[in-house]
Coordinates of C-alpha atoms in Angstrom, one line a residue:
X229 CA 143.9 107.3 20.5
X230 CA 145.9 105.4 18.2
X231 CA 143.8 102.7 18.4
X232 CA 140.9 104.8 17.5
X233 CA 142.9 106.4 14.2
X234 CA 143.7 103.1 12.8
X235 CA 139.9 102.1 12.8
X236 CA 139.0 105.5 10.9
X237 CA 141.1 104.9 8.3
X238 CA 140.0 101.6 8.0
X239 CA 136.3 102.2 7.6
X240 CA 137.2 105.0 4.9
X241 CA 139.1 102.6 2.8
X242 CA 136.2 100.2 2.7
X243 CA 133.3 102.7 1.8
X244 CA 135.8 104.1 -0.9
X245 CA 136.4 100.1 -2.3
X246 CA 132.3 99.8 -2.5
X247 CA 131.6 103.3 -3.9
X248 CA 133.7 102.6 -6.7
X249 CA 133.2 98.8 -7.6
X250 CA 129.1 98.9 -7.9
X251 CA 129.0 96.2 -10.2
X252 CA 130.3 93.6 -7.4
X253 CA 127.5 91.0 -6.2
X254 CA 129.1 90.9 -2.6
X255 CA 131.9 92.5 -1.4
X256 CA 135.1 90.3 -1.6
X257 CA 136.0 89.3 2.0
X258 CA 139.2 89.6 3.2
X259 CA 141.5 86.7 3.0
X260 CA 142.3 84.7 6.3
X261 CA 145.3 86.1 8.0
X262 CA 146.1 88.9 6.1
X263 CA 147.8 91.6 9.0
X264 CA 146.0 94.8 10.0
X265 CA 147.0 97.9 8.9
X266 CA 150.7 99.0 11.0
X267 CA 150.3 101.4 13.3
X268 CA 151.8 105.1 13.6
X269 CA 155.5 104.8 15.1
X270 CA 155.2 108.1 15.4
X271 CA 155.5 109.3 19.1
X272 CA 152.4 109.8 21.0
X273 CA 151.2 112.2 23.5
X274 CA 150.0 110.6 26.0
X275 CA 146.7 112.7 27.2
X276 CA 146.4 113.3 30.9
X277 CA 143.5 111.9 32.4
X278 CA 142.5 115.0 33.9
X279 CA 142.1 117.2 30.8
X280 CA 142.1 114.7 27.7
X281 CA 141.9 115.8 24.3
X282 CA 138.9 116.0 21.8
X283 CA 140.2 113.7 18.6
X284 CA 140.3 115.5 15.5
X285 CA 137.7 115.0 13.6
X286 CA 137.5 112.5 10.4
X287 CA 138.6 113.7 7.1
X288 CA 135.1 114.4 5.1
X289 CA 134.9 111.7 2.2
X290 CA 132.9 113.7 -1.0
X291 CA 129.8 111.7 -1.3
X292 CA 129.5 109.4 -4.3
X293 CA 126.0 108.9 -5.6
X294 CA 125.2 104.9 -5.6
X295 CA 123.6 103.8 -8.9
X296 CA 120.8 101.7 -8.9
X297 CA 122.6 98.8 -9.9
X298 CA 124.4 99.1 -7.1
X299 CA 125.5 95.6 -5.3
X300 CA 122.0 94.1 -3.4
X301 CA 121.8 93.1 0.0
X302 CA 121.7 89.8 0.7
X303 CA 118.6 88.7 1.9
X304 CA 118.7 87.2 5.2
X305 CA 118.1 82.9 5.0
X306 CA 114.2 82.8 5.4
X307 CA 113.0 79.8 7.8
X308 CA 111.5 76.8 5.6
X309 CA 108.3 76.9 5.1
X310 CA 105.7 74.2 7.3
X311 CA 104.3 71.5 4.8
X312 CA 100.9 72.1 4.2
X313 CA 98.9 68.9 6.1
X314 CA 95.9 67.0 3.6
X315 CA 92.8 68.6 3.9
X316 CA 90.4 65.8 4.8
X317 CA 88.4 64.5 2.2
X318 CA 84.9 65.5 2.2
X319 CA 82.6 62.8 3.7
X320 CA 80.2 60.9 1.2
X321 CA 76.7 62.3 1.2
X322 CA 73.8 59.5 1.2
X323 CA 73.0 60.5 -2.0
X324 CA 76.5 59.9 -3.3
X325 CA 76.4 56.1 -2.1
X326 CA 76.0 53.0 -4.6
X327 CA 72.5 52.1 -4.2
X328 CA 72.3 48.5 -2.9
X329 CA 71.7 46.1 -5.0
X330 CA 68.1 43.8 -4.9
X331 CA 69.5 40.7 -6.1
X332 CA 72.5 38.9 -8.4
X333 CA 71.9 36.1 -11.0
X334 CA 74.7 33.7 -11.7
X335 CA 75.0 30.8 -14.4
X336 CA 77.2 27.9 -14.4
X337 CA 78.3 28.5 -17.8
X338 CA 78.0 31.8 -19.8
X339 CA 78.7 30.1 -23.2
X340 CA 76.7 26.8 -23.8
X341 CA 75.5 24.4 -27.0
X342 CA 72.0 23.7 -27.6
X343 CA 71.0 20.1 -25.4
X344 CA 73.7 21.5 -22.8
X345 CA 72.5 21.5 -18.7
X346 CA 73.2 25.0 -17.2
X347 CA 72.6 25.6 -13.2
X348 CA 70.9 29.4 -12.4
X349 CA 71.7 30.5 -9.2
X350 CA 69.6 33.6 -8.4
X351 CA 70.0 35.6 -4.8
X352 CA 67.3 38.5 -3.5
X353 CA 68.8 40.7 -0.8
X354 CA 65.1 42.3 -0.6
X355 CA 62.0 41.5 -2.3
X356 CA 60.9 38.0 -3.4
X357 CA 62.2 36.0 -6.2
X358 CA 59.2 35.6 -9.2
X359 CA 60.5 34.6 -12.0
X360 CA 63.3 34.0 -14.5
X361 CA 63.4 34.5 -18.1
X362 CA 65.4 33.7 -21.0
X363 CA 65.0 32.6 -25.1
X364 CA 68.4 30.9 -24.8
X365 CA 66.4 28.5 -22.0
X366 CA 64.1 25.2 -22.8
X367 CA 61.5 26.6 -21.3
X368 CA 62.0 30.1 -21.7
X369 CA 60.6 30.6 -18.5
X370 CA 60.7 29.4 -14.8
X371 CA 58.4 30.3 -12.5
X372 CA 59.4 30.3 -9.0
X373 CA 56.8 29.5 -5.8
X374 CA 56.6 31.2 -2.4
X375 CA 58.4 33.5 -1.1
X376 CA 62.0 32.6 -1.8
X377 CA 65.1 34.9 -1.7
X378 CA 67.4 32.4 -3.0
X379 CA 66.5 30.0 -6.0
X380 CA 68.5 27.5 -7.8
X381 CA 67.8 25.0 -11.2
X382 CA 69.1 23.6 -14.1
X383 CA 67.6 24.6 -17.2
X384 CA 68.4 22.8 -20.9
X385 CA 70.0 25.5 -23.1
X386 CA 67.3 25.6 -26.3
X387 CA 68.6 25.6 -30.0
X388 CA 68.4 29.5 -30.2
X389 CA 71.9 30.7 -31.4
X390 CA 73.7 33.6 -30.1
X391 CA 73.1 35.6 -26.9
X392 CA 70.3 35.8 -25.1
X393 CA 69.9 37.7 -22.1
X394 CA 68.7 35.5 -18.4
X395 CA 66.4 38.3 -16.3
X396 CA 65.5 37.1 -12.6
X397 CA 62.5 39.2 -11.4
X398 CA 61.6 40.3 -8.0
X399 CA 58.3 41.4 -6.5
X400 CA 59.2 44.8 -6.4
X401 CA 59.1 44.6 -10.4
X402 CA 62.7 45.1 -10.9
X403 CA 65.6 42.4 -12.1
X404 CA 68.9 41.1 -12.5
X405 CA 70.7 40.0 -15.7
X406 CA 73.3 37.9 -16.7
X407 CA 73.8 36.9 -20.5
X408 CA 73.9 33.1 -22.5
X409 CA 75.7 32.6 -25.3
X410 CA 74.6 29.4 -27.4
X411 CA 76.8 28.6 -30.1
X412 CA 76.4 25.3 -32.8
X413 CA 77.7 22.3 -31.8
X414 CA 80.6 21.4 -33.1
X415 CA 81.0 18.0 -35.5
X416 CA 83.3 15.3 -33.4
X417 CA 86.3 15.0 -34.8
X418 CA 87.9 12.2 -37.2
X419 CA 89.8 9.7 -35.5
X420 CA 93.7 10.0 -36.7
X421 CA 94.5 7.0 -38.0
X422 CA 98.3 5.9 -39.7
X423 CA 98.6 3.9 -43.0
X424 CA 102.5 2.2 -44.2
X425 CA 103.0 0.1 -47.1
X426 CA 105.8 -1.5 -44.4
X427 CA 105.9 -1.6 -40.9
X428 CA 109.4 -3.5 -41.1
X429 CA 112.4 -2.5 -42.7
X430 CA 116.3 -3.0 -43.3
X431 CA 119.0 -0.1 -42.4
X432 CA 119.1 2.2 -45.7
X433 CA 115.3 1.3 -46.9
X434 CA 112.2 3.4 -47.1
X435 CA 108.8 3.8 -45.7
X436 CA 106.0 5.1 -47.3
X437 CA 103.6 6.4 -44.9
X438 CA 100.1 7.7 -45.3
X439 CA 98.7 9.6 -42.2
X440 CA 94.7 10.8 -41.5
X441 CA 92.7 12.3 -39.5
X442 CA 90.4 15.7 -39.1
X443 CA 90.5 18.2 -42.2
X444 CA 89.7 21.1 -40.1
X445 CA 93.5 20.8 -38.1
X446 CA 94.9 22.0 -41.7
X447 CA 98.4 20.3 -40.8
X448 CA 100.0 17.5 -39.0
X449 CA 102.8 17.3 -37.2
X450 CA 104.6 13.8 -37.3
X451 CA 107.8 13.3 -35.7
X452 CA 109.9 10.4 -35.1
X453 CA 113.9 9.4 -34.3
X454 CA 114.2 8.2 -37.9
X455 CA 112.8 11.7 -39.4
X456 CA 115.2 13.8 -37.4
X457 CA 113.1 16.2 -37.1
X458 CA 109.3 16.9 -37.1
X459 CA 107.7 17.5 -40.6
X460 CA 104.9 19.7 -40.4
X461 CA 102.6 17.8 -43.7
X462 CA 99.3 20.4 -45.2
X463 CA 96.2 17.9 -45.0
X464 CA 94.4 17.6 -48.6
X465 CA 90.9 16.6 -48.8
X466 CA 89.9 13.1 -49.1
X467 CA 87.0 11.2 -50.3
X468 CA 85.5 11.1 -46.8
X469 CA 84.1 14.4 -45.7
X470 CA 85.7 16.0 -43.4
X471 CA 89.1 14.3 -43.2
X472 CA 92.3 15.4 -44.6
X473 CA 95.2 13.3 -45.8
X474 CA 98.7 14.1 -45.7
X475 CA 101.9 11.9 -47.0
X476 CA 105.2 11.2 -45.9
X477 CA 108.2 8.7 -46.7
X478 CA 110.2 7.8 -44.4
X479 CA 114.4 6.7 -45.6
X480 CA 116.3 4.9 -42.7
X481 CA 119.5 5.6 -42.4
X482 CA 122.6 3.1 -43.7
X483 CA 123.6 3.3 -40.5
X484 CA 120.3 2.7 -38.2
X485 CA 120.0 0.0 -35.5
X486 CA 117.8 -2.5 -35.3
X487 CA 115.0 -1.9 -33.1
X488 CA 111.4 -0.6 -33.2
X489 CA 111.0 3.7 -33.7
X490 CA 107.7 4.7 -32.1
X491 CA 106.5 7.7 -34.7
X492 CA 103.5 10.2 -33.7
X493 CA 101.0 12.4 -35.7
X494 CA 99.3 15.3 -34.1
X495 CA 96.4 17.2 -35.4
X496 CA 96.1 19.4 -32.3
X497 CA 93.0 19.4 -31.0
X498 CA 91.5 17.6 -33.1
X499 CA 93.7 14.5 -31.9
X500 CA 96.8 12.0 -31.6
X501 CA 97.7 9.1 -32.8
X502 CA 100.4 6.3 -32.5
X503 CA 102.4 3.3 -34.4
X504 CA 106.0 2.4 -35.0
X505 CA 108.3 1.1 -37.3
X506 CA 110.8 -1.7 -37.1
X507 CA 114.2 -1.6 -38.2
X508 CA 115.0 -5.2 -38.9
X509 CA 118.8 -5.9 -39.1
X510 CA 120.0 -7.6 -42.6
X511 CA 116.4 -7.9 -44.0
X512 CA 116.2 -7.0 -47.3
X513 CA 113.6 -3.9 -48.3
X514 CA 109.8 -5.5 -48.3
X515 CA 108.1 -4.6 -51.7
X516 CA 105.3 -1.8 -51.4
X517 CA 102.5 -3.1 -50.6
X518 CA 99.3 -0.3 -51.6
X519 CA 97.8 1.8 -48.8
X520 CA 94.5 0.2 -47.6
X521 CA 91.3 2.7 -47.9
X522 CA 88.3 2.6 -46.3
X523 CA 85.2 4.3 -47.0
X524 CA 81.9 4.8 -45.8
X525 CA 78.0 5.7 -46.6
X526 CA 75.0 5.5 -45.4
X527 CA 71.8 5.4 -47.9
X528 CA 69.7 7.1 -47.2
X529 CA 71.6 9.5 -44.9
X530 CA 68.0 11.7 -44.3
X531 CA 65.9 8.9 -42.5
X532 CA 63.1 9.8 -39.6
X533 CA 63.1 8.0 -36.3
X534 CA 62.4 4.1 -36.4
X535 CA 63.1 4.4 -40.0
X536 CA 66.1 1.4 -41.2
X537 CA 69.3 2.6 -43.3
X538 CA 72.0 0.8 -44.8
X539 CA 75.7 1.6 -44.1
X540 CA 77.8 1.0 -47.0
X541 CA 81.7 -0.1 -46.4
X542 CA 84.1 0.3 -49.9
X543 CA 88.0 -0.9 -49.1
X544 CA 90.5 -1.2 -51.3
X545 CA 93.7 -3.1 -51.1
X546 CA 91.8 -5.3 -47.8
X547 CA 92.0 -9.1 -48.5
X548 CA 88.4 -10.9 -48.7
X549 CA 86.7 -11.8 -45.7
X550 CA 87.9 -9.0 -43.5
X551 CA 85.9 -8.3 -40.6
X552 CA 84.6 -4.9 -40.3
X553 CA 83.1 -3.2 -37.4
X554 CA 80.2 -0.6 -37.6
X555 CA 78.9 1.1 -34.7
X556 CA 75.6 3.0 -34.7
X557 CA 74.4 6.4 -33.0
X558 CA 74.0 4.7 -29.6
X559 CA 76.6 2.4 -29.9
X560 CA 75.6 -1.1 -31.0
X561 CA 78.4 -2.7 -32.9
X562 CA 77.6 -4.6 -35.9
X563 CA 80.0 -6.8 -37.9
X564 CA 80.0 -7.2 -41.7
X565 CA 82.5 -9.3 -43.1
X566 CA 84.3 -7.5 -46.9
X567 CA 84.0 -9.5 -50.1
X568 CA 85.9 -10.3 -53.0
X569 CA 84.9 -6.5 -54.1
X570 CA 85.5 -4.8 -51.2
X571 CA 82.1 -3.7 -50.2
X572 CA 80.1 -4.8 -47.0
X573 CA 76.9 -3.6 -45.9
X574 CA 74.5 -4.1 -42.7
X575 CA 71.2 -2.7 -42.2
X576 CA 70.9 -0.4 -39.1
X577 CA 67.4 1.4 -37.6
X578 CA 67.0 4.6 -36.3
X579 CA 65.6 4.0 -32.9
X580 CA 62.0 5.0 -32.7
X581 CA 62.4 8.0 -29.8
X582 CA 65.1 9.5 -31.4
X583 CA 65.2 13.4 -31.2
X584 CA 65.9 15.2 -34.8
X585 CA 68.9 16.0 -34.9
X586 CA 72.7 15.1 -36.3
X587 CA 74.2 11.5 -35.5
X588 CA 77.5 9.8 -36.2
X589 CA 78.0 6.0 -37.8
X590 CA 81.2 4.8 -37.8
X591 CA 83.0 1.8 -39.4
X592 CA 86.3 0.1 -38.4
X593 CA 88.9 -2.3 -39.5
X594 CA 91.3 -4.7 -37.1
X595 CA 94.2 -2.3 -38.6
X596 CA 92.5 0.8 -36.6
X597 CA 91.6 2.4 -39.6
X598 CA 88.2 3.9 -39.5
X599 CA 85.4 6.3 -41.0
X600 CA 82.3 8.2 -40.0
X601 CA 79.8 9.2 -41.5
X602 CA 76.4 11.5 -40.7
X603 CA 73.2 10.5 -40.2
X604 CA 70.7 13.7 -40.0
X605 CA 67.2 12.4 -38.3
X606 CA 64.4 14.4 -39.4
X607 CA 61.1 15.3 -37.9
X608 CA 58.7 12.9 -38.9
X609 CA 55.8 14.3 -41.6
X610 CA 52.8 12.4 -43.1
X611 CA 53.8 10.4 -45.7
X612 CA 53.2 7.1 -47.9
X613 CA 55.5 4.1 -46.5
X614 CA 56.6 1.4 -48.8
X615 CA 57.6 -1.9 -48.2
X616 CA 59.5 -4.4 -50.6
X617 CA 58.6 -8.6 -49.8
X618 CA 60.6 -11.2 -51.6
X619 CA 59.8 -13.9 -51.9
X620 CA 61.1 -16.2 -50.9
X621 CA 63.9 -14.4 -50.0
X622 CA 66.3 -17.1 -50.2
X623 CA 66.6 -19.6 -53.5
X624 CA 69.2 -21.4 -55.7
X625 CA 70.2 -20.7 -58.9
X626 CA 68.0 -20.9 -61.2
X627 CA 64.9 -20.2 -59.1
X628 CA 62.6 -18.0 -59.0
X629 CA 61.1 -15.5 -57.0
X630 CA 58.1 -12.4 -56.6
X631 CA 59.1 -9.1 -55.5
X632 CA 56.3 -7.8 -54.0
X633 CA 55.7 -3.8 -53.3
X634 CA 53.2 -2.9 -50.8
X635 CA 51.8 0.5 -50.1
X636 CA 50.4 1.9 -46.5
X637 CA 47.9 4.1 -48.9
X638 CA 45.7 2.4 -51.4
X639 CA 46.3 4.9 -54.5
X640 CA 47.4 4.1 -58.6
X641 CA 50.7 5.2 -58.8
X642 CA 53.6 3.6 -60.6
X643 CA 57.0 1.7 -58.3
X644 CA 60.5 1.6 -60.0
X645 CA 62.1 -1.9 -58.8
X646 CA 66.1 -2.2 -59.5
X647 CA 67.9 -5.2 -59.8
X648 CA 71.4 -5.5 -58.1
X649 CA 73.1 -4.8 -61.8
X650 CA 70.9 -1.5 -62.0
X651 CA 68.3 -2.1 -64.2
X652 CA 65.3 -0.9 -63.4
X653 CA 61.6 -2.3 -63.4
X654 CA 58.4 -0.4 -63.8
X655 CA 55.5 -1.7 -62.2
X656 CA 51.7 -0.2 -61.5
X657 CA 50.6 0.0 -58.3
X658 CA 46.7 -0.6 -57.7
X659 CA 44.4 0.5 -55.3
X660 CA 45.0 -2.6 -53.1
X661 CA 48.3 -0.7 -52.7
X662 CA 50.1 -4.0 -54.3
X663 CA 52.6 -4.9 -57.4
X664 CA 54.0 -8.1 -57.7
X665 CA 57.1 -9.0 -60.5
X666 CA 58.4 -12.7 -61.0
X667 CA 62.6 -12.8 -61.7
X668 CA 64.2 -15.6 -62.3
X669 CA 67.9 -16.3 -61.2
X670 CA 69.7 -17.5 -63.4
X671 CA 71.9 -21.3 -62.8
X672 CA 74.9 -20.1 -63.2
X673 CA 74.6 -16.9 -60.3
X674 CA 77.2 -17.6 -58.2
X675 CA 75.9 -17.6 -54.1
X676 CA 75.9 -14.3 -51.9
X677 CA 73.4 -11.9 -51.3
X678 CA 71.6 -9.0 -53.5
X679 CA 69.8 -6.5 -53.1
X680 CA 66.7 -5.2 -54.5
X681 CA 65.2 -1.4 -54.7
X682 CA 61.8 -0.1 -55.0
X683 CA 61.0 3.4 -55.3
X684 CA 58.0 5.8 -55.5
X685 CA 57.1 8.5 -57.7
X686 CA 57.7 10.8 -54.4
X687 CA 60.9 9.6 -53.7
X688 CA 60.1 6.9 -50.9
X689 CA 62.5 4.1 -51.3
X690 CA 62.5 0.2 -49.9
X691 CA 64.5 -2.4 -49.6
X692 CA 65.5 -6.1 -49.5
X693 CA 67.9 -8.6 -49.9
X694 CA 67.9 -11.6 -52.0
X695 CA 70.2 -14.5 -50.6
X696 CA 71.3 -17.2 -53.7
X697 CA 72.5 -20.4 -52.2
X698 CA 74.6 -23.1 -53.9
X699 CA 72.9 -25.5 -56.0
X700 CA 73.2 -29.3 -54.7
X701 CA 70.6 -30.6 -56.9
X702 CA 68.9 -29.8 -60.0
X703 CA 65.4 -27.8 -60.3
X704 CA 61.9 -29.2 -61.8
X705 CA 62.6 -26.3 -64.8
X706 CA 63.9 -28.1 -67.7
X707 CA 66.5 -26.2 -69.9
X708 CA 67.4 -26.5 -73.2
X709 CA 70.7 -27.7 -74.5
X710 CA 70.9 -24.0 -76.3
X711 CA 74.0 -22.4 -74.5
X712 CA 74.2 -24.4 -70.9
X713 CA 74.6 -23.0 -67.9
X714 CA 78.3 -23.3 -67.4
X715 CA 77.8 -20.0 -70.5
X716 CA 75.1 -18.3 -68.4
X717 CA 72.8 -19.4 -71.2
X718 CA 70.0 -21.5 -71.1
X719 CA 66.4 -20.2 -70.6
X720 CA 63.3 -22.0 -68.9
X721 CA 60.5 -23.5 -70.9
X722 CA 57.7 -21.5 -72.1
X723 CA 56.0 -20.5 -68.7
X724 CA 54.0 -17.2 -70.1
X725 CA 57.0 -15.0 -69.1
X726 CA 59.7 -13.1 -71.1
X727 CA 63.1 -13.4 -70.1
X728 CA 65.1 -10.4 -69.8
X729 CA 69.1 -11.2 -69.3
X730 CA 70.5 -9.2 -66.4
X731 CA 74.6 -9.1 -66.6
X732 CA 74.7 -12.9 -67.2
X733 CA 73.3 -12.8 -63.3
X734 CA 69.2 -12.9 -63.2
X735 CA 66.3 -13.1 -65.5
X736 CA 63.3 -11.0 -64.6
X737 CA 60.2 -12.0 -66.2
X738 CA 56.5 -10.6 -67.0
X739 CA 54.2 -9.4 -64.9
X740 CA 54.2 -12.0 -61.4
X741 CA 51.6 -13.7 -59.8
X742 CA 49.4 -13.1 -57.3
X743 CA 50.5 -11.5 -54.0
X744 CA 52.9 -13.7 -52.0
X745 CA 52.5 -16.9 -55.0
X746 CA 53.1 -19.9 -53.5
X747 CA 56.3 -21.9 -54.6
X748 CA 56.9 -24.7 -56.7
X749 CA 57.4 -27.6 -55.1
X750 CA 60.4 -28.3 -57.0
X751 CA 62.1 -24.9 -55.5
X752 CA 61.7 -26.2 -52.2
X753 CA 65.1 -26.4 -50.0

C-alpha cells in the first residue's frame, strides 16, 4: 500500500512539471543517483488478507489546457533508407550505332614542299578502290586497276601552294579524305662563317672579331671562356643577300693563361660555327690586320637550261693569287685564282635538262669564308641567240684582233660591243646575221685576261674573253717614235683604221674585216 502511494505522488509531480514548463524541447531527465522520494514513517495498517481495503482514490489534478507549442514528441529513429541500385543503361538501338566506315586514306606526310615524295596508303573495308584525287599531287590523279581493297604509291607533291584536299574513291561512289598542305620551299641557309683581325694574342690584348652567317636568325649568340659570358649580337644586313653580320671585340684578361679558347656562334637553326683564339704568353699585341670580305655574283643570274653564266668573286683585304673555290648547282667545283684586284671569275653552264626552278652557287676561300648566290633557271621561250668570236682570242701586246658577232636569225639590227674599260661599240648587224670590229691592243697592256660584251637591242647578251700574253719579240707594225710604248703612246702606221685610246689599255679601230680575217703573219705565236 505504501508502495503504491509513493508511485501516485510521483506521477502527479511529473505531469504537474510538464503542464507548466511547455516551452521545454524534452523533458529534463533526472540526474543519475538522485534517491526516491522517502517513504511515510507513519504506521501502517497492515490489511488482512481476507478482507483488504479498497485504496483511496487519487487526489483529482485540475486539468491544464496544453498549448500548441507544447514540447513535440520525439520522433522515433527511422531505419536508413536502401540505396537506390543504377538503373541499367538503355541498350543502343541499331540505328544509334556509328555507321562503319568504307575505307581510310593515309599520307606519309600531311605538310610537304613542291618536288617532295609523299606515300598514299588507302584501305577499303567494302567496295573496290577506283581512284584517288588531289591538286596538291603531280598528277592530280591516280587511277587504280582491278579490284583492289588496299592500294599504295608515292606521288610527287605539285607546285600548288596551300591545302589541297586527297579523296580515295570506291565503287560504291563514295570516298575518304585526308588533306596536303604544300608550303614554299624554303632558301638554304648561309653558312656561318668567323672573321678576326688576330687569331693570336698576349694576356691584356684585344680581338676584333667579325662573325656571319643567315640574316633571317636575327641574332647570334657567341660565347667563349674569354667573354665570360655569352653576348647575344643583332645581325645587320650585309652586301650579300640574305646574310647578316654582327661584331664583337674580344679583351683578354691581364691575367689570362696561355692556351688556345675555343669560341662558338650560333644562329639557331639556321646553323653553328667554330674557331679559337690563342693566348700567347709574352707576345706582344699583333697589329689589326682588316677583316677579309668576300663577295659573289653571277651575270646573268636569269639564264635558261644549257645556257653559260659567269660567277663573279670581289675580296678585299685577300693577298693575290688566292685560290678560290666555286661550286655549281650540282656540285662541280671550279677553281679561280684572285688577282691583284681582288676579282676572279669562271664561266659555269646550266646543264641542258635542268628543271626551271631556283639554284644555289657558291664560292669559297681556304679561310672557310664563303658566299652564295641564286641562280633562277627559266623556261626556255623562242628567242634570238648571239654569239661573240674573237679572234684570235689570244695575242700580244700590240696585236690585233676581230670581234666577231654572230646571230642564229638573219635580220638588220644593231650589237653593242664593250670593251673591258666599259666603252662601248656600236656595230650593224646584216642579214647574214654577222658584224665584225678590228681592236688593237695596245704594247704596253700588261698580260691577263679581258673580257668582251656584246649585246642586242632585246637584251640578249654574249661573251668572250681576250687572253694578252707577254711580248718576247717585237711585231711587223712599225711605230712611231711619237710617245713610246713605255708612255702607252705610240699608234700603228696608217692601216685605214682610226685609233680610239681605251684607258691607256687597247685601241679599237674602224669597221673590221671580213668574217674570221686571217692573221698577219707577223702576229703569229
Amino acid at each position: 500500500m505504501r508502495f503504491n502511494k509513493s508511485l501516485a505522488v510521483a506521477g502527479a509531480l511529473g505531469l504537474a512539471v510538464l503542464t507548466a514548463s511547455p516551452a521545454l524541447a524534452e523533458p529534463a531527465p533526472e540526474p543519475a543517483g538522485t534517491p526516491a522520494a522517502p517513504a511515510s514513517t507513519a504506521p501502517v495498517e497492515t490489511p488482512s488478507p481476507e478482507a483488504p481495503k479498497t485504496p483511496a482514490p487519487k487526489p483529482e489534478t485540475p486539468k491544464t489546457e496544453t498549448p500548441k507549442t507544447g514540447t513535440p514528441k520525439t520522433p522515433a529513429p527511422k531505419a536508413p533508407a536502401e540505396k537506390a541500385s543504377p538503373k541499367p543503361a538503355p541498350s543502343e538501338t541499331a540505328s544509334e550505332k556509328e555507321v562503319e566506315q568504307k575505307g581510310t586514306i593515309s599520307l606519309s606526310a600531311t605538310t610537304a614542299k613542291p618536288g617532295d615524295i609523299v606515300t598514299v596508303t588507302v584501305t577499303s573495308t567494302r567496295e573496290a578502290i577506283t581512284a584517288i584525287t588531289s591538286r596538291g599531287f603531280s598528277p592530280s590523279s591516280w587511277n587504280v586497276p582491278g579490284e583492289r581493297k588496299e592500294y599504295r604509291f608515292q606521288v610527287r607533291v605539285s607546285d600548288a601552294l596551300g591545302e589541297h584536299a586527297v579523296d580515295a574513291h570506291f565503287a560504291d561512289r563514295s570516298n575518304a579524305r585526308a588533306v596536303l598542305t604544300v608550303v614554299a620551299a624554303e632558301d638554304e641557309a648561309v653558312k656561318p662563317a668567323f672573321g678576326f683581325d688576330t687569331q693570336e694574342v698576349a694576356p691584356g690584348g684585344r680581338v676584333k672579331v667579325q662573325v656571319s652567317g643567315d640574316m633571317r636568325a636575327g641574332e647570334v649568340i657567341v660565347s667563349s671562356d674569354l667573354l665570360g659570358h655569352p653576348r647575344t649580337l643583332p645581325l645587320q644586313e650585309s652586301a650579300a643577300k640574305g646574310t647578316g653580320t654582327a661584331f664583337l671585340t674580344v679583351d683578354v684578361a691581364s691575367d689570362a693563361k696561355p692556351g688556345r679558347y675555343p669560341i662558338r656562334a650560333d644562329f639557331g637553326r639556321f646553323g653553328t660555327v667554330s674557331s679559337s683564339i690563342e693566348v700567347v704568353a709574352g707576345k706582344p699585341p699583333v697589329k689589326p690586320v682588316p677583316v677579309t670580305g668576300l663577295d659573289l655574283k653571277l651575270e646573268p643570274n636569269r639564264v635558261i637550261a644549257g645556257q653559260s653564266y659567269f660567277a663573279g668573286v670581289t675580296t678585299t683585304n685577300v693577298k693575290a693569287g688566292t685560290p678560290v673555290t666555286i661550286t655549281d648547282p650540282g656540285g662541280k667545283k671550279y677553281t679561280a685564282k684572285v688577282d691583284g684586284w681582288g676579282t676572279a671569275r669562271v664561266k659555269l653552264t646550266s646543264p641542258k635538262g635542268a628543271k626551271p626552278g631556283a639554284y644555289t652557287v657558291k664560292a669559297a676561300l681556304p679561310s672557310g669564308q664563303s658566299r652564295s648566290a641564286k641562280l633562277t633557271v627559266l623556261k626556255r621561250h623562242p628567242q634570238t641567240s648571239l654569239a661573240l668570236i674573237l679572234d684570235p682570242g689570244k695575242v700580244y701586246a700590240g696585236g690585233k684582233f676581230d670581234a666577231i658577232v654572230a646571230t642564229e636569225k638573219g635580220e638588220k639590227t644593231t650589237a653593242t660591243i664593250t670593251d673591258p674599260n666599259g666603252k662601248k661599240f656600236t656595230v650593224k648587224v646584216g642579214t647574214s646575221g654577222v658584224a665584225v670590229k678590228r681592236f688593237h691592243v695596245a704594247s704596253s697592256t700588261k698580260a691577263g685576261d679581258y673580257w668582251f660584251q656584246a649585246r642586242l637591242a632585246d637584251g640578249t647578251k654574249a661573251w668572250a674573253k681576250l687572253t694578252v700574253k707577254p711580248r718576247y719579240k717585237a711585231s711587223d707594225y712599225t711605230l712611231t717614235p711619237r710617245g713610246g710604248a713605255a708612255t702607252g703612246g705610240g699608234h700603228s702606221e696608217s692601216t685605214g683604221f682610226a685609233g680610239v685610246a681605251l684607258g691607256g689599255l687597247l685601241l679599237a679601230g674602224g669597221a673590221g674585216s671580213a668574217l674570221f680575217a686571217r692573221r698577219r703573219a707577223g702576229e703569229a705565236a
